[in-house]
PDB file of C-alpha atoms in Angstrom:
ATOM      1  CA  MET A 183      16.429   0.263 -20.597  1.00  0.00           C
ATOM      2  CA  THR A 184      16.906   0.928 -16.974  1.00  0.00           C
ATOM      3  CA  ARG A 185      18.239  -1.628 -14.471  1.00  0.00           C
ATOM      4  CA  TYR A 186      14.194  -0.741 -12.693  1.00  0.00           C
ATOM      5  CA  LEU A 187      12.115  -2.760 -15.075  1.00  0.00           C
ATOM      6  CA  ARG A 188      11.582  -6.213 -16.608  1.00  0.00           C
ATOM      7  CA  ARG A 189       9.901  -6.278 -18.805  1.00  0.00           C
ATOM      8  CA  GLY A 190       7.988  -9.051 -20.796  1.00  0.00           C
ATOM      9  CA  GLY A 191       7.570  -7.249 -23.965  1.00  0.00           C
ATOM     10  CA  PRO A 192       8.952  -4.800 -26.345  1.00  0.00           C
ATOM     11  CA  ARG A 193       7.478  -1.285 -24.977  1.00  0.00           C
ATOM     12  CA  HIS A 194       4.367  -0.267 -25.427  1.00  0.00           C
ATOM     13  CA  ASP A 195       3.354   3.215 -25.347  1.00  0.00           C
ATOM     14  CA  GLY A 196      -0.752   3.212 -26.043  1.00  0.00           C
ATOM     15  CA  ARG A 197      -1.212   0.725 -22.814  1.00  0.00           C
ATOM     16  CA  LEU A 198      -1.348   2.339 -19.338  1.00  0.00           C
ATOM     17  CA  ARG A 199       1.309   1.584 -17.447  1.00  0.00           C
ATOM     18  CA  MET A 200       1.655   0.174 -13.293  1.00  0.00           C
ATOM     19  CA  PHE A 201       4.774   0.220 -11.833  1.00  0.00           C
ATOM     20  CA  CYS A 202       4.536  -2.580  -9.078  1.00  0.00           C
ATOM     21  CA  PHE A 203       7.633  -2.484  -5.549  1.00  0.00           C
ATOM     22  CA  PRO A 204       7.694  -5.774  -3.581  1.00  0.00           C
ATOM     23  CA  TYR A 205       7.170  -6.074  -0.221  1.00  0.00           C
ATOM     24  CA  ALA A 206      10.160  -6.074   2.078  1.00  0.00           C
ATOM     25  CA  GLY A 207      12.289  -9.916   0.654  1.00  0.00           C
ATOM     26  CA  GLY A 208      10.839  -9.617  -2.862  1.00  0.00           C
ATOM     27  CA  GLY A 209      11.205  -8.772  -5.872  1.00  0.00           C
ATOM     28  CA  ALA A 210       9.724  -8.714  -9.713  1.00  0.00           C
ATOM     29  CA  SER A 211       9.357 -11.526  -9.235  1.00  0.00           C
ATOM     30  CA  ALA A 212       6.091 -11.295  -7.191  1.00  0.00           C
ATOM     31  CA  TYR A 213       4.152  -9.795 -10.072  1.00  0.00           C
ATOM     32  CA  ALA A 214       5.616 -12.613 -12.273  1.00  0.00           C
ATOM     33  CA  GLY A 215       1.778 -13.669 -14.628  1.00  0.00           C
ATOM     34  CA  TRP A 216       0.088 -10.102 -13.661  1.00  0.00           C
ATOM     35  CA  GLN A 217       0.302  -8.747 -17.663  1.00  0.00           C
ATOM     36  CA  ARG A 218      -1.522 -12.167 -18.247  1.00  0.00           C
ATOM     37  CA  ARG A 219      -3.904 -11.734 -16.450  1.00  0.00           C
ATOM     38  CA  LEU A 220      -5.346  -8.328 -16.012  1.00  0.00           C
ATOM     39  CA  GLY A 221      -5.091  -8.380 -20.130  1.00  0.00           C
ATOM     40  CA  THR A 222      -3.833  -6.174 -22.959  1.00  0.00           C
ATOM     41  CA  GLY A 223      -5.541  -2.489 -21.243  1.00  0.00           C
ATOM     42  CA  VAL A 224      -2.663  -1.958 -19.201  1.00  0.00           C
ATOM     43  CA  GLU A 225       0.889  -2.552 -19.394  1.00  0.00           C
ATOM     44  CA  VAL A 226       2.121  -4.412 -15.832  1.00  0.00           C
ATOM     45  CA  LEU A 227       6.042  -3.225 -15.150  1.00  0.00           C
ATOM     46  CA  PRO A 228       6.713  -4.804 -11.953  1.00  0.00           C
ATOM     47  CA  VAL A 229       9.874  -2.960 -10.578  1.00  0.00           C
ATOM     48  CA  GLN A 230      13.061  -4.988  -9.200  1.00  0.00           C
ATOM     49  CA  LEU A 231      14.596  -2.959  -6.539  1.00  0.00           C
ATOM     50  CA  PRO A 232      18.622  -3.533  -6.298  1.00  0.00           C
ATOM     51  CA  GLY A 233      19.839  -6.193  -3.642  1.00  0.00           C
ATOM     52  CA  ARG A 234      17.524  -9.164  -4.305  1.00  0.00           C
ATOM     53  CA  GLU A 235      16.873 -11.958  -7.542  1.00  0.00           C
ATOM     54  CA  GLY A 236      18.594 -10.407 -10.206  1.00  0.00           C
ATOM     55  CA  ARG A 237      19.900  -7.143  -8.987  1.00  0.00           C
ATOM     56  CA  MET A 238      21.888  -9.330  -6.380  1.00  0.00           C
ATOM     57  CA  THR A 239      24.638  -8.470  -6.289  1.00  0.00           C
ATOM     58  CA  GLU A 240      24.159  -4.543  -5.591  1.00  0.00           C
ATOM     59  CA  PRO A 241      24.201  -2.914  -3.112  1.00  0.00           C
ATOM     60  CA  ARG A 242      20.465  -2.173  -1.180  1.00  0.00           C
ATOM     61  CA  PHE A 243      18.941   0.533  -0.450  1.00  0.00           C
ATOM     62  CA  THR A 244      17.528   1.368   3.515  1.00  0.00           C
ATOM     63  CA  ASP A 245      17.083   4.421   3.646  1.00  0.00           C
ATOM     64  CA  LEU A 246      13.783   5.221   2.220  1.00  0.00           C
ATOM     65  CA  PRO A 247      14.832   8.519   0.795  1.00  0.00           C
ATOM     66  CA  ALA A 248      17.350   7.884  -0.840  1.00  0.00           C
ATOM     67  CA  LEU A 249      15.640   5.138  -3.090  1.00  0.00           C
ATOM     68  CA  VAL A 250      13.428   7.819  -3.789  1.00  0.00           C
ATOM     69  CA  ALA A 251      15.102  10.100  -4.586  1.00  0.00           C
ATOM     70  CA  ASP A 252      17.054   7.187  -7.165  1.00  0.00           C
ATOM     71  CA  LEU A 253      13.966   5.771  -8.813  1.00  0.00           C
ATOM     72  CA  ASP A 254      13.241   9.045 -10.002  1.00  0.00           C
ATOM     73  CA  ARG A 255      15.399   9.744 -11.668  1.00  0.00           C
ATOM     74  CA  GLU A 256      16.351   5.334 -13.258  1.00  0.00           C
ATOM     75  CA  LEU A 257      12.441   6.617 -13.791  1.00  0.00           C
ATOM     76  CA  GLY A 258      11.704   9.252 -15.229  1.00  0.00           C
ATOM     77  CA  GLU A 259      10.925   8.866 -18.742  1.00  0.00           C
ATOM     78  CA  GLU A 260       8.927   6.166 -18.076  1.00  0.00           C
ATOM     79  CA  LEU A 261       7.111   7.784 -15.831  1.00  0.00           C
ATOM     80  CA  ASP A 262       5.970  10.829 -18.214  1.00  0.00           C
ATOM     81  CA  HIS A 263       3.616   8.725 -19.762  1.00  0.00           C
ATOM     82  CA  PRO A 264       0.381   7.935 -17.789  1.00  0.00           C
ATOM     83  CA  HIS A 265       0.323   5.166 -15.514  1.00  0.00           C
ATOM     84  CA  VAL A 266      -0.971   4.166 -11.656  1.00  0.00           C
ATOM     85  CA  LEU A 267       1.847   2.764  -8.826  1.00  0.00           C
ATOM     86  CA  PHE A 268       0.940  -0.072  -7.012  1.00  0.00           C
ATOM     87  CA  GLY A 269       2.407  -1.690  -4.538  1.00  0.00           C
ATOM     88  CA  HIS A 270       2.372  -3.827  -1.612  1.00  0.00           C
ATOM     89  CA  SER A 271       2.619  -3.525   2.358  1.00  0.00           C
ATOM     90  CA  MET A 272       6.958  -2.115   1.791  1.00  0.00           C
ATOM     91  CA  GLY A 273       5.835  -1.705  -1.730  1.00  0.00           C
ATOM     92  CA  ALA A 274       3.203   0.575  -0.811  1.00  0.00           C
ATOM     93  CA  LEU A 275       4.769   2.815   1.162  1.00  0.00           C
ATOM     94  CA  VAL A 276       7.337   3.189  -1.921  1.00  0.00           C
ATOM     95  CA  ALA A 277       5.081   3.655  -4.207  1.00  0.00           C
ATOM     96  CA  PHE A 278       3.632   6.842  -1.740  1.00  0.00           C
ATOM     97  CA  ALA A 279       6.702   8.424  -1.176  1.00  0.00           C
ATOM     98  CA  LEU A 280       7.570   7.964  -5.158  1.00  0.00           C
ATOM     99  CA  ALA A 281       4.085  10.034  -5.552  1.00  0.00           C
ATOM    100  CA  GLN A 282       4.615  12.535  -2.862  1.00  0.00           C
ATOM    101  CA  HIS A 283       8.520  13.063  -3.690  1.00  0.00           C
ATOM    102  CA  ARG A 284       7.312  13.567  -7.553  1.00  0.00           C
ATOM    103  CA  ARG A 285       4.753  16.428  -6.376  1.00  0.00           C
ATOM    104  CA  ALA A 286       7.474  17.523  -4.127  1.00  0.00           C
ATOM    105  CA  ARG A 287       9.336  18.976  -7.703  1.00  0.00           C
ATOM    106  CA  GLY A 288       5.947  19.479 -10.036  1.00  0.00           C
ATOM    107  CA  GLU A 289       6.430  15.731 -11.501  1.00  0.00           C
ATOM    108  CA  ARG A 290       3.686  14.623 -13.769  1.00  0.00           C
ATOM    109  CA  LEU A 291       1.846  12.323 -10.778  1.00  0.00           C
ATOM    110  CA  PRO A 292      -0.150   8.704 -11.751  1.00  0.00           C
ATOM    111  CA  LEU A 293      -3.655   8.436 -12.220  1.00  0.00           C
ATOM    112  CA  ALA A 294      -4.161   6.383  -8.518  1.00  0.00           C
ATOM    113  CA  LEU A 295      -2.135   4.714  -6.009  1.00  0.00           C
ATOM    114  CA  LEU A 296      -3.119   1.073  -5.301  1.00  0.00           C
ATOM    115  CA  LEU A 297      -1.661   0.774  -2.125  1.00  0.00           C
ATOM    116  CA  GLY A 298      -2.322  -2.520  -0.069  1.00  0.00           C
ATOM    117  CA  ALA A 299      -1.510  -4.124   3.060  1.00  0.00           C
ATOM    118  CA  HIS A 300      -0.305  -0.958   4.744  1.00  0.00           C
ATOM    119  CA  ARG A 301      -1.423   0.623   7.165  1.00  0.00           C
ATOM    120  CA  ALA A 302      -1.836   4.874   6.782  1.00  0.00           C
ATOM    121  CA  PRO A 303       1.077   6.490   7.753  1.00  0.00           C
ATOM    122  CA  HIS A 304       0.460   8.222  10.784  1.00  0.00           C
ATOM    123  CA  LEU A 305      -0.201   5.618  12.876  1.00  0.00           C
ATOM    124  CA  PRO A 306       2.706   3.954  14.778  1.00  0.00           C
ATOM    125  CA  ALA A 307       5.237   0.876  13.107  1.00  0.00           C
ATOM    126  CA  PRO A 308       4.264  -2.997  13.949  1.00  0.00           C
ATOM    127  CA  PRO A 309       7.113  -4.952  16.146  1.00  0.00           C
ATOM    128  CA  LEU A 310       8.087  -6.859  13.352  1.00  0.00           C
ATOM    129  CA  THR A 311       9.117  -3.499  11.365  1.00  0.00           C
ATOM    130  CA  HIS A 312      12.465  -3.506  13.717  1.00  0.00           C
ATOM    131  CA  GLY A 313      12.732  -6.590  12.918  1.00  0.00           C
ATOM    132  CA  TYR A 314      16.423  -6.131  11.333  1.00  0.00           C
ATOM    133  CA  VAL A 315      17.273  -6.196  15.144  1.00  0.00           C
ATOM    134  CA  ALA A 316      16.162  -9.675  16.040  1.00  0.00           C
ATOM    135  CA  ASP A 317      17.301 -13.170  15.872  1.00  0.00           C
ATOM    136  CA  ASP A 318      17.315 -15.276  13.131  1.00  0.00           C
ATOM    137  CA  ALA A 319      15.142 -16.925  14.166  1.00  0.00           C
ATOM    138  CA  GLU A 320      12.919 -14.973  16.711  1.00  0.00           C
ATOM    139  CA  LEU A 321      12.659 -13.094  12.638  1.00  0.00           C
ATOM    140  CA  MET A 322      11.370 -16.148  11.162  1.00  0.00           C
ATOM    141  CA  ARG A 323       8.441 -16.843  13.533  1.00  0.00           C
ATOM    142  CA  GLY A 324       7.659 -13.162  12.424  1.00  0.00           C
ATOM    143  CA  LEU A 325       6.846 -13.573   8.898  1.00  0.00           C
ATOM    144  CA  ALA A 326       6.501 -17.926   8.524  1.00  0.00           C
ATOM    145  CA  ALA A 327       3.420 -16.666  10.932  1.00  0.00           C
ATOM    146  CA  LEU A 328       2.272 -13.596   8.249  1.00  0.00           C
ATOM    147  CA  GLY A 329       3.008 -16.110   5.845  1.00  0.00           C
ATOM    148  CA  GLY A 330       5.743 -14.391   4.247  1.00  0.00           C
ATOM    149  CA  LEU A 331       8.058 -17.628   4.277  1.00  0.00           C
ATOM    150  CA  PRO A 332       6.599 -20.655   0.843  1.00  0.00           C
ATOM    151  CA  ARG A 333       7.150 -24.187   1.850  1.00  0.00           C
ATOM    152  CA  VAL A 334      10.113 -23.776  -0.202  1.00  0.00           C
ATOM    153  CA  LEU A 335      11.974 -22.192   1.518  1.00  0.00           C
ATOM    154  CA  LEU A 336      11.537 -23.303   4.479  1.00  0.00           C
ATOM    155  CA  ASP A 337      13.532 -26.698   3.431  1.00  0.00           C
ATOM    156  CA  ARG A 338      16.273 -24.696   1.848  1.00  0.00           C
ATOM    157  CA  PRO A 339      18.542 -23.229   4.821  1.00  0.00           C
ATOM    158  CA  GLU A 340      21.091 -21.076   1.987  1.00  0.00           C
ATOM    159  CA  TRP A 341      18.167 -19.936   0.506  1.00  0.00           C
ATOM    160  CA  LEU A 342      16.874 -18.725   3.294  1.00  0.00           C
ATOM    161  CA  ALA A 343      19.477 -18.131   5.026  1.00  0.00           C
ATOM    162  CA  ALA A 344      20.364 -15.881   1.362  1.00  0.00           C
ATOM    163  CA  LEU A 345      16.546 -14.368   2.235  1.00  0.00           C
ATOM    164  CA  LEU A 346      17.115 -12.878   5.532  1.00  0.00           C
ATOM    165  CA  PRO A 347      19.344 -10.328   4.366  1.00  0.00           C
ATOM    166  CA  VAL A 348      16.778  -8.325   2.466  1.00  0.00           C
ATOM    167  CA  VAL A 349      14.006  -8.483   4.848  1.00  0.00           C
ATOM    168  CA  ARG A 350      16.217  -6.652   7.111  1.00  0.00           C
ATOM    169  CA  GLY A 351      17.609  -4.124   5.436  1.00  0.00           C
ATOM    170  CA  ASP A 352      13.450  -3.381   3.074  1.00  0.00           C
ATOM    171  CA  LEU A 353      12.103  -3.221   7.008  1.00  0.00           C
ATOM    172  CA  MET A 354      15.025  -1.276   8.201  1.00  0.00           C
ATOM    173  CA  LEU A 355      14.299   1.158   4.907  1.00  0.00           C
ATOM    174  CA  CYS A 356      10.715   1.095   6.348  1.00  0.00           C
ATOM    175  CA  GLU A 357      11.857   2.889   9.508  1.00  0.00           C
ATOM    176  CA  GLY A 358      11.986   6.418   6.270  1.00  0.00           C
ATOM    177  CA  ALA A 359       7.638   6.646   7.149  1.00  0.00           C
ATOM    178  CA  GLY A 360       8.166   8.955   9.482  1.00  0.00           C
ATOM    179  CA  SER A 361      10.238  11.312   6.847  1.00  0.00           C
ATOM    180  CA  VAL A 362       7.832  11.810   3.803  1.00  0.00           C
ATOM    181  CA  ASP A 363       4.827  14.334   3.001  1.00  0.00           C
ATOM    182  CA  ARG A 364       1.809  13.383   4.334  1.00  0.00           C
ATOM    183  CA  THR A 365       0.367  16.270   2.579  1.00  0.00           C
ATOM    184  CA  PRO A 366      -3.225  14.631   0.761  1.00  0.00           C
ATOM    185  CA  LEU A 367      -2.225  14.312  -2.795  1.00  0.00           C
ATOM    186  CA  PRO A 368      -4.840  15.940  -5.324  1.00  0.00           C
ATOM    187  CA  ILE A 369      -5.059  11.711  -7.192  1.00  0.00           C
ATOM    188  CA  PRO A 370      -7.286   9.159  -6.354  1.00  0.00           C
ATOM    189  CA  LEU A 371      -6.597   6.103  -4.050  1.00  0.00           C
ATOM    190  CA  HIS A 372      -6.960   2.591  -4.148  1.00  0.00           C
ATOM    191  CA  THR A 373      -6.396   0.463  -1.167  1.00  0.00           C
ATOM    192  CA  PHE A 374      -6.501  -3.207  -0.553  1.00  0.00           C
ATOM    193  CA  ALA A 375      -6.795  -4.658   2.959  1.00  0.00           C
ATOM    194  CA  GLY A 376      -6.686  -8.849   4.325  1.00  0.00           C
ATOM    195  CA  ALA A 377      -9.046  -9.416   5.996  1.00  0.00           C
ATOM    196  CA  ASP A 378      -7.715 -11.715   8.679  1.00  0.00           C
ATOM    197  CA  ASP A 379      -4.439 -10.050   8.096  1.00  0.00           C
ATOM    198  CA  ARG A 380      -2.021 -10.017  11.295  1.00  0.00           C
ATOM    199  CA  LEU A 381       0.539  -7.319  10.280  1.00  0.00           C
ATOM    200  CA  VAL A 382      -2.433  -4.043   8.677  1.00  0.00           C
ATOM    201  CA  THR A 383      -6.386  -4.400  10.159  1.00  0.00           C
ATOM    202  CA  VAL A 384      -8.700  -3.032   7.672  1.00  0.00           C
ATOM    203  CA  PRO A 385      -9.086   0.019   9.969  1.00  0.00           C
ATOM    204  CA  GLU A 386      -5.043   1.150   9.603  1.00  0.00           C
ATOM    205  CA  VAL A 387      -5.332   0.731   5.321  1.00  0.00           C
ATOM    206  CA  ARG A 388      -8.890   2.606   5.932  1.00  0.00           C
ATOM    207  CA  GLU A 389      -7.053   5.317   7.430  1.00  0.00           C
ATOM    208  CA  TRP A 390      -5.005   5.930   3.825  1.00  0.00           C
ATOM    209  CA  SER A 391      -8.726   7.942   3.794  1.00  0.00           C
ATOM    210  CA  ARG A 392      -5.662  11.177   4.144  1.00  0.00           C
ATOM    211  CA  TYR A 393      -3.898  11.062   1.524  1.00  0.00           C
ATOM    212  CA  SER A 394      -6.288  12.112  -0.851  1.00  0.00           C
ATOM    213  CA  THR A 395      -7.966  14.999  -2.033  1.00  0.00           C
ATOM    214  CA  GLU A 396     -10.273  12.832  -4.693  1.00  0.00           C
ATOM    215  CA  ASP A 397     -12.064   9.859  -3.848  1.00  0.00           C
ATOM    216  CA  CYS A 398     -10.469   6.811  -1.778  1.00  0.00           C
ATOM    217  CA  GLU A 399     -11.510   3.837  -1.491  1.00  0.00           C
ATOM    218  CA  THR A 400     -10.615   0.375   0.444  1.00  0.00           C
ATOM    219  CA  VAL A 401     -11.290  -2.836  -1.388  1.00  0.00           C
ATOM    220  CA  VAL A 402     -11.243  -6.326   1.937  1.00  0.00           C
ATOM    221  CA  ILE A 403     -10.094  -9.322  -0.014  1.00  0.00           C
ATOM    222  CA  PRO A 404     -10.357 -12.180   2.296  1.00  0.00           C
ATOM    223  CA  GLY A 405      -6.577 -13.924   3.736  1.00  0.00           C
ATOM    224  CA  GLY A 406      -4.525 -12.795   5.617  1.00  0.00           C
ATOM    225  CA  HIS A 407      -0.869 -10.295   4.940  1.00  0.00           C
ATOM    226  CA  PHE A 408       0.097 -12.062   1.677  1.00  0.00           C
ATOM    227  CA  TYR A 409      -3.823 -12.513  -0.042  1.00  0.00           C
ATOM    228  CA  ILE A 410      -1.336 -10.797  -2.947  1.00  0.00           C
ATOM    229  CA  ARG A 411      -0.557 -14.695  -3.207  1.00  0.00           C
ATOM    230  CA  GLU A 412      -2.918 -16.587  -0.970  1.00  0.00           C
ATOM    231  CA  GLN A 413      -6.494 -15.176  -2.920  1.00  0.00           C
ATOM    232  CA  GLU A 414      -4.590 -14.235  -5.861  1.00  0.00           C
ATOM    233  CA  SER A 415      -7.572 -14.040  -8.548  1.00  0.00           C
ATOM    234  CA  ALA A 416      -9.824 -13.200  -6.270  1.00  0.00           C
ATOM    235  CA  PHE A 417      -7.577  -9.733  -5.530  1.00  0.00           C
ATOM    236  CA  LEU A 418      -6.886  -9.871  -9.189  1.00  0.00           C
ATOM    237  CA  ASP A 419     -10.393  -9.512 -10.495  1.00  0.00           C
ATOM    238  CA  ARG A 420     -10.891  -6.818  -7.564  1.00  0.00           C
ATOM    239  CA  LEU A 421      -7.720  -4.619  -9.016  1.00  0.00           C
ATOM    240  CA  CYS A 422      -9.029  -5.667 -11.829  1.00  0.00           C
ATOM    241  CA  GLU A 423     -12.410  -2.958 -11.399  1.00  0.00           C
ATOM    242  CA  ALA A 424      -9.824  -0.214 -10.287  1.00  0.00           C
ATOM    243  CA  LEU A 425      -7.453  -0.298 -13.259  1.00  0.00           C
ATOM    244  CA  ARG A 426     -10.356  -0.773 -15.882  1.00  0.00           C
ATOM    245  CA  ARG A 427     -11.891   2.991 -15.715  1.00  0.00           C
ATOM    246  CA  TYR A 428      -7.957   4.518 -15.663  1.00  0.00           C
ATOM    247  CA  GLU A 429      -7.870   2.345 -18.270  1.00  0.00           C
ATOM    248  CA  THR A 430     -10.824   4.372 -19.814  1.00  0.00           C
ATOM    249  CA  VAL A 431      -8.863   7.768 -19.125  1.00  0.00           C
ATOM    250  CA  HIS A 432      -5.929   6.934 -20.875  1.00  0.00           C
ATOM    251  CA  ARG A 433      -7.670   6.109 -24.466  1.00  0.00           C
ATOM    252  CA  THR A 434     -10.836   8.846 -24.464  1.00  0.00           C
ATOM    253  CA  GLY A 435      -8.743  11.846 -22.440  1.00  0.00           C
ATOM    254  CA  VAL A 436     -12.563  11.701 -20.958  1.00  0.00           C
ATOM    255  CA  GLY A 437     -11.718  12.531 -17.030  1.00  0.00           C
ATOM    256  CA  GLY A 438      -8.133  12.964 -16.690  1.00  0.00           C
ATOM    257  CA  ARG A 439      -5.287  14.798 -16.776  1.00  0.00           C
ATOM    258  CA  ASP A 440      -2.488  15.027 -15.458  1.00  0.00           C
ATOM    259  CA  PHE A 441      -1.531  15.943 -11.493  1.00  0.00           C
ATOM    260  CA  VAL A 442       1.352  18.248 -11.393  1.00  0.00           C
ATOM    261  CA  ALA A 443       1.646  20.594  -8.741  1.00  0.00           C
ATOM    262  CA  THR A 444       3.785  23.597  -7.557  1.00  0.00           C
ATOM    263  CA  PRO A 445       6.818  22.847  -5.755  1.00  0.00           C
ATOM    264  CA  GLN A 446       6.381  23.775  -1.638  1.00  0.00           C
ATOM    265  CA  THR A 447       8.017  22.402   1.391  1.00  0.00           C
ATOM    266  CA  VAL A 448       5.216  21.668   4.219  1.00  0.00           C
ATOM    267  CA  GLY A 449       6.225  19.848   7.735  1.00  0.00           C
ATOM    268  CA  VAL A 450       4.015  17.762   9.671  1.00  0.00           C
TER     269      VAL A 450
END
C-alpha cells in the first residue's frame, strides 16, 4: 500500500473513492470519523503527506509540482478507480493541481472536485500565505485568528513548536499556485466557503467557476475558515448531498464517464 493512504479497513473496489487532502499544517487525522459519518456509499481515503503525523520523519515537500508528481506516481493505481478529490484550504490547491497534472498526461480524472476554503488560483494570495517568513509569534497570531490553533496546542508549547515548521513548509508549497495549469477541467466542481472566513471570501471561492466546463456550485457553510471543525455536522450534510450523485453514477453507470484529455501544453 502507498504511504500516502490511511485506510480504516479493507480495500473496497466496489465503492466510490474520495481522496481527502489536508489543510496547511494538517494531516490525515483531520478526516478521522468521516467514514462513519458519510456512510457506506463512499470510501473515505485521507491522504497523509510526508513530514507530519505518522510520516513526521520524512522530508516535507515545499514544491507543489514535485508533490503532485509524487502523488500521481504513488496513487496512480488507486486513481484508476472511480473517485472524487476533496481538499480543504491548501488541500483544495493540491487536489486541483493533481487533477490538472493528470489531465495533461491523459490519465483518468476524478468524477468531480470538491474544494473548500481556498480562493480561485488566479486571485492574489492573502498575506498569511507568506507566513513562513514571519516569526513564531506573528504566525501563531495569524493562525489563531483563523481558528487554526486548537486549544490543546496552545496548552502544549512543545506540540506547537513541532507544528509551526510544518505550517511554514506548507505555506511555501502554496506559493506554487502560480505554476498550476489553469485550463478549465471537463468535470464538475463543488466549492465550499465559510460565511465568516477572514482569509477567503465567498466571492473569491465562487471564482472557481471559471475552472470547469461543467457545473460549478458554491455552498456557503456557517463558520470561519475551519468550518469543517466548527460546523462539522452541517458541512458533512452538504458534502453528503454532493457525493450522492457520484455514488449513484458509479453504481449505475448512468451519466458517468472517464474524463481523459489528450496531453497538451497550455500557457496562461
